Coordinates of C-alpha atoms in Angstrom, one line a residue:
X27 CA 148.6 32.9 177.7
X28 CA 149.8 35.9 176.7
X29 CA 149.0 39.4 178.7
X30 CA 146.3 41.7 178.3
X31 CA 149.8 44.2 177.3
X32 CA 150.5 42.3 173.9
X33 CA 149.4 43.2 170.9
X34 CA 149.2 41.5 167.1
X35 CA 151.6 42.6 164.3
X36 CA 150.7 42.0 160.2
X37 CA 153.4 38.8 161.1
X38 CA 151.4 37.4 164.1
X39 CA 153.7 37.5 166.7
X40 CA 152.7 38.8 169.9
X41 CA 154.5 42.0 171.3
X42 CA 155.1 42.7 174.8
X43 CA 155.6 46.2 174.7
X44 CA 152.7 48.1 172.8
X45 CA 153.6 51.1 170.4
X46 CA 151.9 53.0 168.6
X47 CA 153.5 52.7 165.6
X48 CA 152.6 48.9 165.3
X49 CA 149.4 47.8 162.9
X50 CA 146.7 45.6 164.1
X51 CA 144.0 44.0 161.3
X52 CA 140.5 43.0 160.8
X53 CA 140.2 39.4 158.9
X54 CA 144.5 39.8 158.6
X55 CA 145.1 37.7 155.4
X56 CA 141.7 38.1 153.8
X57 CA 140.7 40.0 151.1
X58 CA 138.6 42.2 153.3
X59 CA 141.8 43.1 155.1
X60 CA 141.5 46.0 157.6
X61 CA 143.2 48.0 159.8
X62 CA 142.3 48.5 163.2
X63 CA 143.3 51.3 165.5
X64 CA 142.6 51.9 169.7
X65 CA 141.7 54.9 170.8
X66 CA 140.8 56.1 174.1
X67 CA 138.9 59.6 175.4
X68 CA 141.1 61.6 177.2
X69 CA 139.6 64.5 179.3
X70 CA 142.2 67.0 178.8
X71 CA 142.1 65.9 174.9
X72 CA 138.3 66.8 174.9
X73 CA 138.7 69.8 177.1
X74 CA 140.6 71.4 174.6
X75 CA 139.1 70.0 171.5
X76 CA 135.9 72.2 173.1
X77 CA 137.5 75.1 174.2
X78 CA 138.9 75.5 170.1
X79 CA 134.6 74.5 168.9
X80 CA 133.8 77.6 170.9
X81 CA 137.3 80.4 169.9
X82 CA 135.8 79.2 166.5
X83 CA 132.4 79.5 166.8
X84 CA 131.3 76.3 165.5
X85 CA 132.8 76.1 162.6
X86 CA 135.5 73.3 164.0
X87 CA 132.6 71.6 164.8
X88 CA 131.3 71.7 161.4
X89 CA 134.8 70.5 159.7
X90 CA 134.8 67.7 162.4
X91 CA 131.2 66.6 160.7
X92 CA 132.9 66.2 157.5
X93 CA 135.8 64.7 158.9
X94 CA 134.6 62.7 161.7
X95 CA 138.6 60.8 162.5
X96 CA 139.9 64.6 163.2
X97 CA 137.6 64.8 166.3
X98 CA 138.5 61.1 167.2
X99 CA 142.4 62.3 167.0
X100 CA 141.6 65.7 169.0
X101 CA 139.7 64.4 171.8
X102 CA 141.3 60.9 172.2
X103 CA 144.4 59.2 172.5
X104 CA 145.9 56.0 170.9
X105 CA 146.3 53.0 172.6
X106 CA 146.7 49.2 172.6
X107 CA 143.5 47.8 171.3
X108 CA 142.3 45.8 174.8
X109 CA 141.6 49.0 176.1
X110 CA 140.3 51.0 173.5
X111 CA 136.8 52.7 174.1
X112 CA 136.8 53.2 170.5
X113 CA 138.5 52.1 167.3
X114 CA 139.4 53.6 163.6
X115 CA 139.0 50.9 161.0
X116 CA 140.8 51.9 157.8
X117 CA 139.9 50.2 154.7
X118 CA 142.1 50.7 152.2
X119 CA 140.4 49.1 148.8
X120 CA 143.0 47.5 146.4
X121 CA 144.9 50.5 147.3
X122 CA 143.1 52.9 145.6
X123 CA 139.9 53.6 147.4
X124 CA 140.4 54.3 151.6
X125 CA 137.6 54.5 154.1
X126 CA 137.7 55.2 157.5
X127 CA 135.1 54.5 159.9
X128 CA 134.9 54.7 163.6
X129 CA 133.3 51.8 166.0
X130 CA 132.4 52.6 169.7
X131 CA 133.4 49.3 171.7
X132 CA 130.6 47.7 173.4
X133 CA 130.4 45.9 176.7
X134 CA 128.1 42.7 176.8
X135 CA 127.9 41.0 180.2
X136 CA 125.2 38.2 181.5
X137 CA 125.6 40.3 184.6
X138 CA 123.9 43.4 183.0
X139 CA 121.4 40.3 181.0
X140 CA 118.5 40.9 184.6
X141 CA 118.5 44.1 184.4
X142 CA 116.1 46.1 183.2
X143 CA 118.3 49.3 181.7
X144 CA 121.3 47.2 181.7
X145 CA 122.3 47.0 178.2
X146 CA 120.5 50.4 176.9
X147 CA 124.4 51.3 175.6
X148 CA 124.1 48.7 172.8
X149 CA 122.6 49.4 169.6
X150 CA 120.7 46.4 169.2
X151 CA 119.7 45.9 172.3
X152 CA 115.9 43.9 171.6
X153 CA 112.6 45.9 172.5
X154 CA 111.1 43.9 175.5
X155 CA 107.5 43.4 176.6
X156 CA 106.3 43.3 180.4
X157 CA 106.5 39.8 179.8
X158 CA 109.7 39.2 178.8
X159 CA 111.7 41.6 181.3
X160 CA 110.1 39.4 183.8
X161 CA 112.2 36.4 182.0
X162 CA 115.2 38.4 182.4
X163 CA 114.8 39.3 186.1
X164 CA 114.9 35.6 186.9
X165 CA 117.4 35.3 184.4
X166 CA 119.8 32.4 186.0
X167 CA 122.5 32.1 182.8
X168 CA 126.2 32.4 183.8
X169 CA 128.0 32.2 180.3
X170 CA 127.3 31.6 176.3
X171 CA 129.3 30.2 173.7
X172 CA 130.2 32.4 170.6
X173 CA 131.2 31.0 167.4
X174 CA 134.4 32.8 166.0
X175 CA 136.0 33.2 162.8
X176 CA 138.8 31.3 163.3
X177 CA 136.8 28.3 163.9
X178 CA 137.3 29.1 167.6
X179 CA 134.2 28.1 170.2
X180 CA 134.7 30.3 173.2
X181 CA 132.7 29.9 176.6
X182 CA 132.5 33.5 178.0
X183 CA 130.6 35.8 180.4
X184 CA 131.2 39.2 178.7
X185 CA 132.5 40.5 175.7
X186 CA 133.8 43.3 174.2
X187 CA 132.6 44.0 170.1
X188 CA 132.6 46.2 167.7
X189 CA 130.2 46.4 163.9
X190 CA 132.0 47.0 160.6
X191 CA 129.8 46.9 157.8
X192 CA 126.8 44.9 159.6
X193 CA 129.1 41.9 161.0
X194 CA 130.3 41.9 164.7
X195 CA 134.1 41.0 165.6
X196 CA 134.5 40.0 169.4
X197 CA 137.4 40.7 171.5
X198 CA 139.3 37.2 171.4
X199 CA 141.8 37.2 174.5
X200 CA 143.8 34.2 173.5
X201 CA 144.3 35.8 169.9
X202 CA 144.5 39.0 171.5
X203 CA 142.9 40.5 168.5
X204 CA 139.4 41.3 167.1
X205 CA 138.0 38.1 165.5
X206 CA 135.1 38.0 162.9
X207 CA 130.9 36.6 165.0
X208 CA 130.2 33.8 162.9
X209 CA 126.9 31.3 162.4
X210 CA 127.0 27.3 163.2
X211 CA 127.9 27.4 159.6
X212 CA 131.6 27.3 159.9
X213 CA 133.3 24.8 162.7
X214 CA 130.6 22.6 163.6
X215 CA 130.3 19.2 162.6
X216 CA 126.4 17.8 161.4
X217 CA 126.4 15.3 163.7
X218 CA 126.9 18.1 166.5
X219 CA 123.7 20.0 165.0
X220 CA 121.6 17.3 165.6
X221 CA 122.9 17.8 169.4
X222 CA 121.2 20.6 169.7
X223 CA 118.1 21.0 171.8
X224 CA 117.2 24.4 171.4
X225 CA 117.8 28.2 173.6
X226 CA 116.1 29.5 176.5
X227 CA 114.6 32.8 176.1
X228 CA 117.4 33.9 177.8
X229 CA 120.2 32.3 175.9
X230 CA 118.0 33.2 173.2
X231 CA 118.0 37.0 173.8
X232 CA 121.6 37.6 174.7
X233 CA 122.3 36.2 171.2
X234 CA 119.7 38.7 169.8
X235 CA 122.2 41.3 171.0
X236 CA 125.5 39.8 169.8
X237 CA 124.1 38.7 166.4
X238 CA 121.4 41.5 166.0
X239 CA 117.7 41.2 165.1
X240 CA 116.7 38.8 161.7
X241 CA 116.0 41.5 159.4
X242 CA 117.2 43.9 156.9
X243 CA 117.3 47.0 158.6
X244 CA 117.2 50.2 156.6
X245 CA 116.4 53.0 158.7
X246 CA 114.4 55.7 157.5
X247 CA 115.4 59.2 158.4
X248 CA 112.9 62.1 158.8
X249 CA 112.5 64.8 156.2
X250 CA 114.5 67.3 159.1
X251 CA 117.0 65.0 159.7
X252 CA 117.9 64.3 155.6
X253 CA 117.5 68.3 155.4
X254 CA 120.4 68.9 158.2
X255 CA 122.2 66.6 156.3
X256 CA 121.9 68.1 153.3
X257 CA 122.5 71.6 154.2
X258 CA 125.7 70.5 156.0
X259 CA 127.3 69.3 152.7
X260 CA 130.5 71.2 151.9
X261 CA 128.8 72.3 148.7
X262 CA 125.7 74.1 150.2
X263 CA 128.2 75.5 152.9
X264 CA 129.6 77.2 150.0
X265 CA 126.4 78.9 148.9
X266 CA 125.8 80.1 152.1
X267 CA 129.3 82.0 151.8
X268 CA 128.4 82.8 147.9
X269 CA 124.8 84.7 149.2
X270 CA 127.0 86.6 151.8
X271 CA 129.2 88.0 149.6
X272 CA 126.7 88.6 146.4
X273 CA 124.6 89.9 149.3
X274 CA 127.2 92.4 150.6
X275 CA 128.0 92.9 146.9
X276 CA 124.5 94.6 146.5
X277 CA 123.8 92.0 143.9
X278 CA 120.2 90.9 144.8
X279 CA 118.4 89.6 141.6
X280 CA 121.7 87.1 141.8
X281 CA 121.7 86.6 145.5
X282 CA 117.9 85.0 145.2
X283 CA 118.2 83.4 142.3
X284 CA 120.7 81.2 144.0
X285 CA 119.0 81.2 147.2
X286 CA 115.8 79.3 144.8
X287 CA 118.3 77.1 143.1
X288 CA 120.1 76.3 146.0
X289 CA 116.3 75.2 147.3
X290 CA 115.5 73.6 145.3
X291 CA 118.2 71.2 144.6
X292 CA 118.3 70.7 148.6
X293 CA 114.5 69.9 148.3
X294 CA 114.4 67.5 145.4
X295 CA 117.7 65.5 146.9
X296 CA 115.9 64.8 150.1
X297 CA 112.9 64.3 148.5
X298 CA 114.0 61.3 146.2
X299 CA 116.5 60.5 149.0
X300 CA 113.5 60.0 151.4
X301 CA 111.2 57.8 148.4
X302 CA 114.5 55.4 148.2
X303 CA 114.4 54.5 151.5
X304 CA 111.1 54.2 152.3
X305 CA 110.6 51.9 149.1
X306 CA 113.6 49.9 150.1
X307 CA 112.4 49.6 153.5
X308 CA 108.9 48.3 152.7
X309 CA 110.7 45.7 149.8
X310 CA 113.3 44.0 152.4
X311 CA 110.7 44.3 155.3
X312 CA 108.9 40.9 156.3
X313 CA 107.7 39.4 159.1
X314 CA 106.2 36.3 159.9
X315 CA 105.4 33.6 163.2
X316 CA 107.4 30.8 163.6
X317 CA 107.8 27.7 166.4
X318 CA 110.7 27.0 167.8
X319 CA 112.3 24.4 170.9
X320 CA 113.0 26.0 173.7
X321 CA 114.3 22.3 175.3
X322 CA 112.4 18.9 175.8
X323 CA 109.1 18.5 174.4
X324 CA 108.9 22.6 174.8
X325 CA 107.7 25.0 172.4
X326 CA 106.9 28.5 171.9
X327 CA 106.1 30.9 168.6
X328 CA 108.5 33.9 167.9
X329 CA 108.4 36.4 165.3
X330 CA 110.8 35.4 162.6
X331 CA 112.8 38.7 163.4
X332 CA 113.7 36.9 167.0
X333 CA 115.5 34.0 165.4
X334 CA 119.4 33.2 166.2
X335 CA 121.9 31.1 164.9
X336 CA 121.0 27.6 166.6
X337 CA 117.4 28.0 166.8
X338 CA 115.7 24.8 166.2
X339 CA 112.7 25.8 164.3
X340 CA 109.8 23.5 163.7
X341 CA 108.3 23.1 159.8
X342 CA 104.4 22.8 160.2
X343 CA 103.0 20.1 158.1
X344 CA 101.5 22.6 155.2
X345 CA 105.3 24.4 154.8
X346 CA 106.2 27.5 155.7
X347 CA 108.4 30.5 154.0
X348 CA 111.6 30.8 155.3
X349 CA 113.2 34.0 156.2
X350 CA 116.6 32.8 157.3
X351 CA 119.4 30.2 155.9
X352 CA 118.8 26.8 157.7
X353 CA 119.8 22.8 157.6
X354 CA 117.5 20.9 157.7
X355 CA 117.7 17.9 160.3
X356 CA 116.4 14.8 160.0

């Protein structure tokens, strides 16, 4: 097995000695092709990348906002991707169109699974009950299978991941590269499905924070928050520096009537910005209770939201909707 030292070049060969000139990817060969860049804090990096927010009196801060990779470059340092903290994905669309967007790596250990703050540093950590942190004291799993794209079934106590566009890629050491979270859809024969006997709520809620709850999340901002937004854009930046100088100019009648314009178009964008989501939000949004097999001849009822791939869900007699992709098994 190769060392936690190698890396993975465009060709697939495994490198010994890591520079940072080489080019890791995201689904390498697909059409969703990405790069993928390490990066880790460096305290002297930071340091600095302060000391220059204060000479300049926030306004470094406020170009870092609109350019969020210069403060990753300032205050962090590159390196191989098994030790990255944090990673720059570059998506460069049919060559014409590049995005960049940057991933904080996360840490997932059935170590942290008892404990009660233990995995507050990932996003999708589930909300528990009284009840259920009780399960998770007593909590007695030592490993879990992930399902990866590569049609790889790996038995692992932690796990290092990242989330690009709403899918999760996991750390694979033997690939030594990030590899794509997939369902029991791909690599699985159906004669193995009907193997399955259902999770435990454990098993059950460790997969809740690799594969994230079963819903359409659109978040919905406050008014505040979409006006901070707003007023940080490059454009009303500008009219802030257009008022000063009209201002200064002795021009008044202008100076306010672009103060009201400027108002106005900042209020009517957040506004209909705010309607958007909250109409999305209460489309995509349903809920319902469903049974599932939590082993032998046990059951319990979940919210749909709880469900995970290899849930073994029971179809009362009078049908039910369905608010996930499922086989059915007969």
């Amino acid at each position: 097995m190769p060392s936690d030292k190698h890396s993975v070049t465009k060709n697939g060969k495994h490198n010994s000695n890591w520079n940072d000139e080489e080019i890791n990817y995201l689904n390498q060969g697909e059409e969703d092709e990405m790069e993928i860049y390490g990066y880790k804090e460096s305290f002297a990096f930071k340091a600095a990348m302060w000391v220059f927010v204060v000479l300049s009196l926030g306004v470094l801060r406020l170009v870092f906002h609109w350019w969020p990779h210069w403060m990753l470059y300032m205050s962090h340092k590159r390196c191989p991707l098994n030790e990255a903290d944090k990673v720059l994905i570059v998506d460069d669309y049919e060559k014409k169109f590049k995005s960049l967007f940057i991933k904080k790596v996360k840490y997932i250990s059935t170590k942290s699974l008892g404990l009660e703050n233990g995995l507050d540093h990932v996003d999708t950590t589930p909300e528990l009950d009284p009840q259920e942190l009780t399960y998770l004291r007593k909590a007695t799993i030592q490993s879990f299978e992930i399902h990866l794209a590569n049609s790889a079934l790996r038995e692992v106590t932690e796990i290092r991941a990242i989330w690009v566009k709403k899918l999760c890629y996991i750390w694979d050491q033997e690939k030594i590269s990030f590899q794509r979270l997939v369902g029991l859809d791909q690599g699985l024969m159906k004669s193995e499905l009907h193997e399955f006997k259902g999770y435990s709520f454990q098993e059950q809620y460790i997969r809740r924070i690799i594969y994230g709850k079963n819903e359409i999340l659109v978040k919905l901002q406050s008014i505040l928050t979409l006006v901070l937004l707003e007023v940080l854009n490059p454009f009303y930046i500008f009219q802030v520096f257009t008022i000063c100088v009209w201002f200064a100019e002795n021009y008044i009648y202008y100076t306010f009537a672009i103060i009201i314009m400027s108002l106005f178009g900042v209020s009517s964008s957040v506004l209909q910005t705010h309607r958007n989501q909250k109409n999305l939000h209460q489309t995509v949004h349903t809920t319902d209770i469903v049974t599932v097999k939590r082993g032998e001849e046990e059951y319990e009822e979940i919210p749909t939201t709880h469900l995970v791939p290899g849930d073994v869900i029971v179809i009362p007699a009078h049908g039910c909707v369905m608010h996930c992709d499922a086989i059915l098994l007969v």
